[in-house]
Short mmCIF file of C-alpha atoms and ligand atoms in Angstrom, two decimals:
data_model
loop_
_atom_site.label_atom_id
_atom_site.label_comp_id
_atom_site.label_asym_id
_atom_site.label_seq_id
_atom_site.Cartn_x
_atom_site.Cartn_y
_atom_site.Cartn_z
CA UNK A 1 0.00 0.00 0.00
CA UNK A 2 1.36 3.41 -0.87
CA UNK A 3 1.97 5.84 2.14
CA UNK A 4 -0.63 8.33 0.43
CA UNK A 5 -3.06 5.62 0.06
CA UNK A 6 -2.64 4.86 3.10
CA UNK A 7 -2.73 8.33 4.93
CA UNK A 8 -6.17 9.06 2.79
CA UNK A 9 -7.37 5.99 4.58
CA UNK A 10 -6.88 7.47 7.74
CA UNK A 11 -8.05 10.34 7.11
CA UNK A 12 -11.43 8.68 5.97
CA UNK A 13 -11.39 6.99 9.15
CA UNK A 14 -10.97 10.40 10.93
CA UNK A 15 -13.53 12.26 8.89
CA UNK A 16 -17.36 11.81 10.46
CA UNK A 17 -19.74 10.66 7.51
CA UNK A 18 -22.84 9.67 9.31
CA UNK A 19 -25.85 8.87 6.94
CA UNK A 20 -26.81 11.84 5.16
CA UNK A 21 -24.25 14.03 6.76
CA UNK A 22 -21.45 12.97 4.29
CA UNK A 23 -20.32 16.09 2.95
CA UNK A 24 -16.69 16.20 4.72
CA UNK A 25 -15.88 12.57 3.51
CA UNK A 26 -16.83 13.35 0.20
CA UNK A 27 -14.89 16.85 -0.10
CA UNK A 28 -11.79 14.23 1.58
CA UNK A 29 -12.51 11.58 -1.16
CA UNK A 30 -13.14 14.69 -4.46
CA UNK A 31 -9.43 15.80 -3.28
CA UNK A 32 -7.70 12.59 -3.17
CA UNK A 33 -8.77 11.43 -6.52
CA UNK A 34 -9.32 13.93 -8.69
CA UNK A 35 -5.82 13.98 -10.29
CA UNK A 36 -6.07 10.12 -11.10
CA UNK A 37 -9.51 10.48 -12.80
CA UNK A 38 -11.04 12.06 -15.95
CA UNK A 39 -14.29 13.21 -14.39
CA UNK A 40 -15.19 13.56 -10.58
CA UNK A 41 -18.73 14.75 -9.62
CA UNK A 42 -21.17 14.81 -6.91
CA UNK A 43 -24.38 14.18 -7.25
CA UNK A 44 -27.58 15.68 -6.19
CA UNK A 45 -28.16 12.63 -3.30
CA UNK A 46 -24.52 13.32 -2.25
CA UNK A 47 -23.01 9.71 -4.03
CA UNK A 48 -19.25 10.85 -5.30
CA UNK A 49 -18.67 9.27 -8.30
CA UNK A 50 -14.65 9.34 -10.19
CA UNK A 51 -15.15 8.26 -13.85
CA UNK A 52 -11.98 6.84 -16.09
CA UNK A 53 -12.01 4.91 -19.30
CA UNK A 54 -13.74 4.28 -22.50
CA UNK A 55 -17.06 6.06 -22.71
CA UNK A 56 -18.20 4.05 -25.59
CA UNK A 57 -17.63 0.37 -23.57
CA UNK A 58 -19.69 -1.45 -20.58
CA UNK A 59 -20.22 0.19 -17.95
CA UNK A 60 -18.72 -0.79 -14.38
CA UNK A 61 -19.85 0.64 -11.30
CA UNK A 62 -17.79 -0.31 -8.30
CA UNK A 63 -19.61 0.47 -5.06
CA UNK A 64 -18.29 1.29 -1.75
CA UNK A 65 -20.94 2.98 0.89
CA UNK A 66 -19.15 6.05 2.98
CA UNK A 67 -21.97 6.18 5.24
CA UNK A 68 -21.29 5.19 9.06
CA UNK A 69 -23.84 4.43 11.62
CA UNK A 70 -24.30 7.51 13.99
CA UNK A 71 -26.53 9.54 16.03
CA UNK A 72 -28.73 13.02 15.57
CA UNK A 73 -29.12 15.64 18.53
CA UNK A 74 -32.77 15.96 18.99
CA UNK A 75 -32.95 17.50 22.41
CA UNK A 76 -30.89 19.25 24.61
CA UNK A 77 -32.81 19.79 28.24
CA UNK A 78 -33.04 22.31 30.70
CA UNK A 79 -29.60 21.86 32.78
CA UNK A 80 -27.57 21.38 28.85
CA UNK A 81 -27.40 17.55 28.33
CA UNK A 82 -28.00 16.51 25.15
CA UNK A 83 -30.15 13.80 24.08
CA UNK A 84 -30.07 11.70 20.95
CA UNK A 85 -31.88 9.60 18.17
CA UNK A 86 -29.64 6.60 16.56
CA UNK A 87 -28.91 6.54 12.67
CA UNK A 88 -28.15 2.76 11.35
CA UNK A 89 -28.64 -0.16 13.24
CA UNK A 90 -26.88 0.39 17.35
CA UNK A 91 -26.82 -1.97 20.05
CA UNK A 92 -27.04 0.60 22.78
CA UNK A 93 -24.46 -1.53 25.25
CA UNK A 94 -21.89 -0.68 22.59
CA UNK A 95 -22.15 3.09 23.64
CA UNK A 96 -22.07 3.09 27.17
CA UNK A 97 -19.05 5.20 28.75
CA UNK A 98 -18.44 5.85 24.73
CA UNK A 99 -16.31 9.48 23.88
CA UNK A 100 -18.18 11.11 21.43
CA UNK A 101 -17.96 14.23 19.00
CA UNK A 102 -20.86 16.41 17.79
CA UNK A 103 -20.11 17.75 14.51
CA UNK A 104 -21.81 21.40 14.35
CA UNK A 105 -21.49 24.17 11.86
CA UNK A 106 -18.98 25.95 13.42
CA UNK A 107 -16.72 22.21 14.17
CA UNK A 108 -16.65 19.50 16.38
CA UNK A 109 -17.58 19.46 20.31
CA UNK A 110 -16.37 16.99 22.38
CA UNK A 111 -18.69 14.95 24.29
CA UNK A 112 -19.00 11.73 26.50
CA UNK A 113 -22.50 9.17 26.57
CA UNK A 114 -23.19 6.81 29.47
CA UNK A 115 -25.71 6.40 32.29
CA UNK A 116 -25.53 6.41 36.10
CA UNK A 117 -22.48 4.42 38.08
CA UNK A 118 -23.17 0.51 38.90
CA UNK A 119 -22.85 1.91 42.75
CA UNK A 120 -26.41 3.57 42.15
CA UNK A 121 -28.00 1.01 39.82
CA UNK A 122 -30.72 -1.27 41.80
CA UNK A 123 -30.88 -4.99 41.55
CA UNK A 124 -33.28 -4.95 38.78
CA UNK A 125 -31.47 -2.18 37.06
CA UNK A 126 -28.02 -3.80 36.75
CA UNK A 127 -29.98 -7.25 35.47
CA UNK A 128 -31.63 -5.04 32.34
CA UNK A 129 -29.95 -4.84 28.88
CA UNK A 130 -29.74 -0.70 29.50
CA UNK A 131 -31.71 1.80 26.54
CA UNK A 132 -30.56 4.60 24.77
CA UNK A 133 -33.37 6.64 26.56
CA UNK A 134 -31.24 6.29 29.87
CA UNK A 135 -28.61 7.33 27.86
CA UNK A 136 -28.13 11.02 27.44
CA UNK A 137 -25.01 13.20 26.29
CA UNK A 138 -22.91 15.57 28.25
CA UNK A 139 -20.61 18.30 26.85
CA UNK A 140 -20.00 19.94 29.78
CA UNK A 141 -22.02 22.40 29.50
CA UNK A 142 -23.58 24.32 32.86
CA UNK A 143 -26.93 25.33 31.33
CA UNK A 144 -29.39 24.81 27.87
CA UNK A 145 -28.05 28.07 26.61
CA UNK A 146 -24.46 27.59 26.86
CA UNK A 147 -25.47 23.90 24.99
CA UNK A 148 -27.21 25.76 22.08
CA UNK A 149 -24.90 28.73 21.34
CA UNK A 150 -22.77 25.53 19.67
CA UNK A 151 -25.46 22.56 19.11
CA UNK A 152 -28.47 22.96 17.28
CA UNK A 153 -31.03 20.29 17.07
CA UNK A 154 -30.37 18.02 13.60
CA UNK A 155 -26.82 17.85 14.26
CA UNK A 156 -25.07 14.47 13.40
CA UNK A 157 -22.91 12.56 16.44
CA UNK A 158 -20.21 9.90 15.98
CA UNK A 159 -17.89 7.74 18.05
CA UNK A 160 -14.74 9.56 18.57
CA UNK A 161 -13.32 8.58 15.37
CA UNK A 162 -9.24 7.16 16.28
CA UNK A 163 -7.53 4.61 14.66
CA UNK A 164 -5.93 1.92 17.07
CA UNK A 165 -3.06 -0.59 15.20
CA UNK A 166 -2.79 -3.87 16.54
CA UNK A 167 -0.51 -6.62 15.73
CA UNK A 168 -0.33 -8.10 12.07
CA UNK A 169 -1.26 -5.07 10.23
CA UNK A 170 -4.56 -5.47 12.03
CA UNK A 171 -6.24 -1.58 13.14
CA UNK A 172 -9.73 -0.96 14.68
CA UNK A 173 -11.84 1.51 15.11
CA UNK A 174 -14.92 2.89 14.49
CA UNK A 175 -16.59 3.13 10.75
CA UNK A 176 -14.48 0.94 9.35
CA UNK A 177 -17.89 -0.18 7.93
CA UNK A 178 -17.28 0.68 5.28
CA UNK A 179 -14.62 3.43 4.84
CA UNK A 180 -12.63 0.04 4.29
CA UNK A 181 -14.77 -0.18 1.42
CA UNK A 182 -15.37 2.97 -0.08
CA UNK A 183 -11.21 3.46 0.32
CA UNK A 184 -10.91 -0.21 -2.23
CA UNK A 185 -13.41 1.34 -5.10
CA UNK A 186 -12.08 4.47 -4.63
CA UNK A 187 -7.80 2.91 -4.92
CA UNK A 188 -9.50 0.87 -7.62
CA UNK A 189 -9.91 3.34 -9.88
CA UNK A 190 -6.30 4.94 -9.28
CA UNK A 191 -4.92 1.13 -9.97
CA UNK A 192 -7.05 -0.08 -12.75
CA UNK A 193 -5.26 3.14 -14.55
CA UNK A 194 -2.01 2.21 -14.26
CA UNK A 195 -2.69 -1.47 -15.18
CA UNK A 196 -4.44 -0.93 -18.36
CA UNK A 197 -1.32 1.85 -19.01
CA UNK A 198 -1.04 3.35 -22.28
CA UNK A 199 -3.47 1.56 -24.21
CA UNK A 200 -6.30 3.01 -21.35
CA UNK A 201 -9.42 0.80 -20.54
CA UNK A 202 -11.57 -1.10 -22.70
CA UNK A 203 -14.59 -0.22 -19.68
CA UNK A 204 -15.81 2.74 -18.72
CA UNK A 205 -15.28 2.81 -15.02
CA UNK A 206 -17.52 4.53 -12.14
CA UNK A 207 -16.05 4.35 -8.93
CA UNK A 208 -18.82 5.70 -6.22
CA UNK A 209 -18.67 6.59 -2.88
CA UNK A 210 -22.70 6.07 -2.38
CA UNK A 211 -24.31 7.61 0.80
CA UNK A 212 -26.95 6.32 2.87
CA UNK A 213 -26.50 2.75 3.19
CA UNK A 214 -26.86 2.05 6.76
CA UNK A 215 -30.36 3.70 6.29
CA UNK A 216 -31.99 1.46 3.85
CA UNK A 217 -29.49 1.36 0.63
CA UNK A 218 -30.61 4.54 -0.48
CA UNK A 219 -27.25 6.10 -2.34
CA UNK A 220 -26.51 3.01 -4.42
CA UNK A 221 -29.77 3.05 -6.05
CA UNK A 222 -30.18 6.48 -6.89
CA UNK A 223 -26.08 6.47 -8.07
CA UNK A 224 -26.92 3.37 -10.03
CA UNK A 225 -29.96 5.53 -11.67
CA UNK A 226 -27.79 8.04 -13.08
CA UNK A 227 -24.84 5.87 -14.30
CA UNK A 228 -27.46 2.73 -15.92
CA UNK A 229 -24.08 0.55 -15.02
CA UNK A 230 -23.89 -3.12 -17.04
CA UNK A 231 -21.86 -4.42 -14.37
CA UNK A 232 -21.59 -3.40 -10.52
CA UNK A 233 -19.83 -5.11 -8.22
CA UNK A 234 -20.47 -3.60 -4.25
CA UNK A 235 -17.93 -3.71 -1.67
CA UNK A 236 -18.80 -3.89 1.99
CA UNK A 237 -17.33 -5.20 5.35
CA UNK A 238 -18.91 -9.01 6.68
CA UNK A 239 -18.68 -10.40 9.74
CA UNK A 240 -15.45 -12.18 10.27
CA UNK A 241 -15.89 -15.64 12.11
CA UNK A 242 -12.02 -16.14 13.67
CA UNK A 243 -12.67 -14.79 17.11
CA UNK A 244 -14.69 -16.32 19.97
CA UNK A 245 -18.68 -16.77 19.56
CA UNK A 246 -18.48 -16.37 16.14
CA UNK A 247 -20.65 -20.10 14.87
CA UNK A 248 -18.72 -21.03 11.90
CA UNK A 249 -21.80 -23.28 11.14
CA UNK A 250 -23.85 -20.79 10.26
CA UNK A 251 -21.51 -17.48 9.25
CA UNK A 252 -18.79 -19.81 7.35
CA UNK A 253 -15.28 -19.53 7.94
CA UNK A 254 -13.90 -16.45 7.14
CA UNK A 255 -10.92 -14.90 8.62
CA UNK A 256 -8.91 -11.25 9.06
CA UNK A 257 -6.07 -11.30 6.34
CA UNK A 258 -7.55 -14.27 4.43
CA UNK A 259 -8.07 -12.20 1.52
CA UNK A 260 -11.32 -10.49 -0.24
CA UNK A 261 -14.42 -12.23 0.21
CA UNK A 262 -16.54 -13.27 -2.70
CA UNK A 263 -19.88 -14.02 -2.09
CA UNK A 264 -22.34 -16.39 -4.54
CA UNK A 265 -25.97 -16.89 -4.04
CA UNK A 266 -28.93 -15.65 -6.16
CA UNK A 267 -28.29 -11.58 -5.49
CA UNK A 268 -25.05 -12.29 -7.18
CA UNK A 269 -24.29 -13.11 -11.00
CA UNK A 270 -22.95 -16.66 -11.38
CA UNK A 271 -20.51 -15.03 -14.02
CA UNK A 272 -19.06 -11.92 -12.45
CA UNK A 273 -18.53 -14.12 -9.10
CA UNK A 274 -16.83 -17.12 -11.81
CA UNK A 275 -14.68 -14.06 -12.68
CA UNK A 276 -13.90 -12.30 -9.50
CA UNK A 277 -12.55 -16.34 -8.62
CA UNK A 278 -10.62 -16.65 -11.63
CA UNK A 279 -8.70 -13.22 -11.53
CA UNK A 280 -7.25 -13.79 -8.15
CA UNK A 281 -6.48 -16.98 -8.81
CA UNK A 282 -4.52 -15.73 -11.58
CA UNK A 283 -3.27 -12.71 -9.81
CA UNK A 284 -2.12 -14.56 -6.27
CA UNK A 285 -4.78 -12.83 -4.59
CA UNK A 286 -6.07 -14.63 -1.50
CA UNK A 287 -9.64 -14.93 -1.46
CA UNK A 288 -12.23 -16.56 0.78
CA UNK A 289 -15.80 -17.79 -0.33
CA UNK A 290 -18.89 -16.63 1.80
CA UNK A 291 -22.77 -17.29 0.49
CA UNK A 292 -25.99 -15.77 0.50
CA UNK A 293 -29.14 -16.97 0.10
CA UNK A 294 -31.63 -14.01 0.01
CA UNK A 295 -31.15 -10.68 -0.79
CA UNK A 296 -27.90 -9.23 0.91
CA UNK A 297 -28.12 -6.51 3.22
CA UNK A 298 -25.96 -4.15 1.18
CA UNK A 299 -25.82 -2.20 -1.88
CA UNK A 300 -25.32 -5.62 -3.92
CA UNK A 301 -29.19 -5.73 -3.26
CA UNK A 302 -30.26 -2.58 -5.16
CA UNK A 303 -27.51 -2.32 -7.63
CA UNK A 304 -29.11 -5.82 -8.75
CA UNK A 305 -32.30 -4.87 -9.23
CA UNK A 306 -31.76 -1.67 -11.18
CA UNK A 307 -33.53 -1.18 -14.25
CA UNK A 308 -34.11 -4.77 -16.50
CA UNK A 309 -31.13 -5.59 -14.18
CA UNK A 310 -27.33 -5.08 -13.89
CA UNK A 311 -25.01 -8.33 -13.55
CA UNK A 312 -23.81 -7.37 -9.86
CA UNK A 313 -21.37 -8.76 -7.71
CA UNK A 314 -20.60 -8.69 -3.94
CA UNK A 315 -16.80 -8.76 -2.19
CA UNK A 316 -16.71 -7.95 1.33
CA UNK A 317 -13.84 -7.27 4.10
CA UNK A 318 -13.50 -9.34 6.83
CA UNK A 319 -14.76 -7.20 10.00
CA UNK A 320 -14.99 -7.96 14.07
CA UNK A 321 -17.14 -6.09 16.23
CA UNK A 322 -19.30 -4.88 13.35
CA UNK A 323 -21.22 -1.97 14.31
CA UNK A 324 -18.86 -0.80 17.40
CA UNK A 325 -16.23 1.54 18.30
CA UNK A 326 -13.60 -0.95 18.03
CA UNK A 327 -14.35 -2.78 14.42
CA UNK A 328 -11.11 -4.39 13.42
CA UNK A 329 -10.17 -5.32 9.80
CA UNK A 330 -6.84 -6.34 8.06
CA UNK A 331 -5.01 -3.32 6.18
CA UNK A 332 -3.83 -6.45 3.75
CA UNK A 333 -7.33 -7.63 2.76
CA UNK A 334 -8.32 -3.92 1.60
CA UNK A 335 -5.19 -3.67 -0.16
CA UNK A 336 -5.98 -6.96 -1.89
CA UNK A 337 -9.33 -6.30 -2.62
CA UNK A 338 -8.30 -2.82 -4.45
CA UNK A 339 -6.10 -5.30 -6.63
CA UNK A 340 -8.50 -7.53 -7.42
CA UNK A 341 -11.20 -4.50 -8.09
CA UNK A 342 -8.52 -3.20 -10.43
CA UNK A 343 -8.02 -6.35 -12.18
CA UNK A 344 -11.44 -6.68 -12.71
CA UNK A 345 -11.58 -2.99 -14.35
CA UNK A 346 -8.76 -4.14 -16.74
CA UNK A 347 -10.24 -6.53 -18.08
CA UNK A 348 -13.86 -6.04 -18.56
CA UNK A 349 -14.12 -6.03 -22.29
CA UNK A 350 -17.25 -4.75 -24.51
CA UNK A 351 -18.10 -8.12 -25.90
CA UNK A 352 -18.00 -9.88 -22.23
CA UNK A 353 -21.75 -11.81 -21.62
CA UNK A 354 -22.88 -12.37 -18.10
CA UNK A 355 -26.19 -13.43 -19.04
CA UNK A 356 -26.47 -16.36 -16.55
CA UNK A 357 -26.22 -19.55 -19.10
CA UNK A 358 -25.00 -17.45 -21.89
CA UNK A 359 -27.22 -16.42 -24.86
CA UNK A 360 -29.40 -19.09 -26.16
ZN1 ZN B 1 -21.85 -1.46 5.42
#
């Protein structure tokens, strides 16, 4: 991984993007890419999308949601503590003695979420799986009006947003769903370049940074509307099974630095999936098999079903603790899966049939 790859990816990682407050990641993502690409533009549901390639040959839309799971002020009471709706899917114990940042207008405020001590918490109380409405925020503040001359209701919260390394080229954090993906569609694009070299690529490649998938898919499908993409292929974080509690049984074996995970089952074409296999087996690029048997959960689902249908594919990055401050991934599997995105670019060609069964 280069060192300026790798510094924009922690600077994603650093950079709050909850669901429909992605402006800063985007602005982040425009900067880093725009030299490598021919066309970069926003559009009016906030997706980013980087274009390169031929404009007369299939269209590929690689996929990467830069939406995190966050929270909303919606109340700040009398004495200044701040109260707060969820965006995305939380398990409230996850937040509990969490640090936290509210991202106003005029920058961030610090802040810290968690409930009264154990000393003070009755019998019954410590039993009980705790709520977010005995939950509330505190900035510090000594009164409502100190709270609102910085914090207006509508303003987005995260997780403080720090990157911890661990052994093995292992780091955690929070948002790593999927900043670990939008970072491989986004390095995609800059690698597919270089591979295809001179000569320049037979696709015509859309690298998007799609908003708004933690609250229902929404960015993929409208992105997807305005590029009418042959061939997408969405990239997203899945649960990694390698650490204790995790049933193998039932989530298959999948592990951190075992490569890109390609996923088969009906939301995914039997040809682009044959392909994804084929080009890392050719390129040395460890890869793990994962399947699916309904609709996935992720932009894979949409992309799918756009228009009379787009031949999508699904590769996901290994993730613990999905959903939590501390998700951990391998640096090495998003390097690989940029690779294998790449190769895929390179060689998508304008006669290439994924019509499941071929043409009769
Ligand atoms: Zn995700």
């Amino acid at each position: 991984m280069q060192d300026n790859a790798r510094a924009f990816f922690e600077q994603a990682i650093a950079t709050p993007s909850p669901s429909g407050y992605e402006e800063r990641i985007q602005k982040l993502i425009r900067d880093y890419i725009t030299p490598h690409a021919d066309r970069v533009r926003i559009d009016v549901h906030g997706n980013l999308i980087a274009e390169i390639g031929n404009a007369d040959g299939p269209r590929l839309m690689l996929a990467g949601h830069c939406d995190q799971i966050g929270m909303l002020v919606s109340h700040i009471d009398e004495n200044g503590f701040v109260y707060a709706q969820t965006i995305g899917g939380w398990d409230p114990q996850q937040l509990i003695g969490q640090a936290m940042s509210i991202w106003t207008d005029s920058g961030e405020v610090p802040a810290v979420i968690s409930r009264k001590p154990i000393h003070l918490l009755n019998q019954d109380e410590r039993k009980k799986v705790v709520g977010l409405d005995e939950m509330w925020l505190d900035v510090g503040a000594s009164c409502d009006k100190q709270a609102r001359e910085k914090i207006r209701i509508g303003d987005p919260i995260t997780l403080d947003l720090q990157l911890r390394p661990l052994m093995n080229s292992l780091v955690s954090g929070p948002g790593m769903d999927n900043k670990t993906g939008m970072w491989t569609v986004i390095e995609a694009l800059r690698r597919a370049k270089a591979l295809a070299g001179a000569g320049g690529l037979g696709c015509h490649l859309h690298s998007v940074s799609t908003v708004q998938e933690e609250i229902g898919l929404r960015g993929a499908k409208t992105a997807a509307g305005g590029i009418h993409p042959d061939v997408a292929i969405a990239v997203d974080v899945t649960h990694a099974s390698d650490c204790p509690t995790i049933d193998k049984n039932k989530q298959g074996d999948l592990r951190l630095g075992g490569g890109p995970v390609i996923f088969r089952g009906p939301n995914i074409n039997p040809k682009v999936a044959a392909r994804l296999i084929e080009l890392a087996e050719t390129n040395n690029i460890p890869y793990q098999l994962a399947a699916i048997g309904r609709a996935t959960p992720n932009d894979a689902n949409v992309l799918q079903l756009h228009g009379a249908g787009v031949a999508t594919g699904l590769v996901a990055i290994p993730n613990r603790y999905m959903h939590s401050a501390v998700e951990a991934i391998s640096l090495d599997d998003i390097d690989h899966v940029a690779q294998l995105l790449a190769h895929f670019a390179a060689a998508l060609k304008s006669d290439d049939d994924f019509t499941p069964g071929g043409q009769i």
